[in-house]
């Protein structure tokens, strides 16, 4: 100022600019202020620019800060409702005060976080202090973020959060800064994943390339005006404005000289009290305001308030994904006059995923993922329920996929060092895009990967081997208990004895010549015959006996009916005692060992529910003690196939996914397996993706559509058919194809029949031997005499003398006697010769011989004075004395079922007029 000054050009911060503004206003020195943000951070509005006056001597070369307006317009176009703002230490947070007020009025949930200079330490501290749940919520917040920071800080911050897996494919970040060069854009895209939007200041270029470096009477260096030149790309916006400001002053001075209105430079002093302002300052300021220049910042001019209104922003964006070489396109532009020129949408993914190739990691698990074809030299073909679901998504969305099996064939669990192995580890380390198998959704897994909505419910089940059907030869006796059979047998004996006693106390009057007898043997036989519904032979006429038999027949009817009904049920329904029908039954017993896959989701679930002191389940506590026996090595297996094999060929119960076990039981060849499951589905099967994957929401939406229109149920029926030949829930080895009875059900009946046949043959042999042995020795007359003829004499005498008529009429009914030993006939003759009451009668005596069934008749005539005369009939005893006896030791029965009536044999005497009347004779 002491040497002389025409104008002052400054490129400093807001605080220093305020001091210079005061000095310029006091000395009337034109001040062209170019705001420079410290360390490349976004600009914040200077307090002095908010109350600019027309008579101020400070002109603001850089336009006002419109970042608040631009970012609010972009967020509104993207319809964000929740996001976080990151800003670095050099940014003045007061610059976004208006933006925060606007978002609050719109009901948006906005968070603020300052990014420290040591980003690595900041991220490490977050992982150290945050719990898993808090870290998971923080990851969800990072899916939408706005960055107010310098390009260098943004690069370092994006690199750190990507490497620590805080963001994923479905994140969308907006970086806003006027000072973002093309090189910065390329580096930011290379370091980021997901979708990236960049907002920066731009300068319209002339469509005519030959005029880009020519500005009226000034030619600009080619390295500065060519946007493709590396020097032009590295040129900061502040330096561009400095270049145009100097160019503007040069044109102003030139115009002053041409108009001959030049004022001498002021030599001013701030020390002397009487220093006066420059007289030519006002004229020089007006000339600068009226002038304008077209330079590196397009058109530089000022309005009445001394500000440059010409500013343009461009909005660049990328697509979702992690492709480092994905392109950047210009989405829209913004200026203060026209606002946003273009359309911004934040659709996560379009339904059209044509050209997208996903890398899918899986674990073989029937029936979710199986190898259908494995030809040497060709890629493996896979099939299964999960593959069908993936194919349905691919057909609808249009993507393709490459599938491979996890190297360690595990679903994945967290290791001691915090890393994950198996399928989950492939997603965490970004070696795969999608994880697909019988993968259950758990909180631990969801903390490191994302899951779609469940496409099938999950529950814990148990696979067991069906009980072997033992051959029960006496299944026919199963309807009644052994004690009941004993009671029935005792009842038969008791009732038979009572019937005999009742008849002994009050003998019934039997008809003349009846073949029945009321011996104990016959009573027992009659009671047994009536019990098995085969009738009886002993007629009981007393009231007491009939009452007893009536009650017995009613008892037999009820017992036989109950036995018949219960026998049908026992032969068609198998009852299994002490079988495992639920998880509670499995947990209570300790005889059958059981286990699961080590370090699997089922293993973790049983452990957490069995050991958690706040929600400890007694059932899971008992299961955990069995599963964790000897550290889990005794009862647990490495793979599910090993557990299924142990169940089928050993004594073991396998705890695993119920859906997998049902498929195994359905497709078992001999239907020897059955399942027991928990009906409560507390979780489900889902498709795993990298954390923040852009495909999660579109996959979930399509899965819901498949469930709503019934396509998911059709896919399930393909692998879990309802018409399976095997019974999944029956603990016995039965099939649903029929219920025909087999030989095992009636083996006992045939056994009883065979035993009866053998016993009968044995008894017949013994009887034959006994009869022959007895016939080989001389019989004793006292032993072999079956009937006392003297008693017969008195009996017949009483019958004959009962009537006073000269002739007694006898009934034709025969009196069957036990076979008489023919050696006793002479004695009989002597006894009968003394009977004189049989004169004038005609009696026919008939004797049945078991072997010969011959009849020996003797006619007693009134002319025979010496008792019974046998006449001239030849004696039939040709082979010695007869010693045959009826097998039952009682009354002899002919082998013929019904004895034919014996015809009346008339006497040769002609003087009996009633000889032709059959009622006049009795057959003995």
CSV table of N, CA and C in Angstrom, one decimal, residues 467 570 574-581 731-732:
chain,number,residue,atom,x,y,z
A,467,UNK,N,-37.9,-100.0,15.1
A,467,UNK,CA,-37.8,-101.2,15.8
A,467,UNK,C,-38.0,-102.4,14.9
A,570,UNK,N,-55.4,-106.1,17.3
A,570,UNK,CA,-54.0,-106.4,17.6
A,570,UNK,C,-53.3,-107.0,16.4
A,574,UNK,N,-49.8,-102.3,15.4
A,574,UNK,CA,-48.6,-102.7,16.2
A,574,UNK,C,-48.4,-101.7,17.3
A,575,UNK,N,-48.4,-102.2,18.5
A,575,UNK,CA,-48.2,-101.3,19.6
A,575,UNK,C,-46.7,-101.4,20.1
A,576,UNK,N,-46.0,-100.3,20.1
A,576,UNK,CA,-44.6,-100.3,20.5
A,576,UNK,C,-44.5,-99.5,21.8
A,577,UNK,N,-44.0,-100.3,22.8
A,577,UNK,CA,-43.8,-99.7,24.1
A,577,UNK,C,-42.4,-99.1,24.2
A,578,UNK,N,-42.3,-98.0,25.0
A,578,UNK,CA,-41.0,-97.4,25.3
A,578,UNK,C,-40.3,-96.9,24.0
A,579,UNK,N,-41.0,-96.4,23.0
A,579,UNK,CA,-40.4,-95.8,21.8
A,579,UNK,C,-40.3,-94.3,22.0
A,580,UNK,N,-39.3,-93.7,21.2
A,580,UNK,CA,-39.0,-92.3,21.3
A,580,UNK,C,-39.9,-91.6,20.3
A,581,UNK,N,-40.8,-90.7,20.8
A,581,UNK,CA,-41.8,-90.1,20.0
A,581,UNK,C,-41.6,-88.6,20.0
A,731,UNK,N,-42.6,-95.8,14.5
A,731,UNK,CA,-41.4,-96.4,15.0
A,731,UNK,C,-41.3,-97.9,14.7
A,732,UNK,N,-42.2,-98.4,13.8
A,732,UNK,CA,-42.1,-99.8,13.5
A,732,UNK,C,-41.9,-99.9,12.0
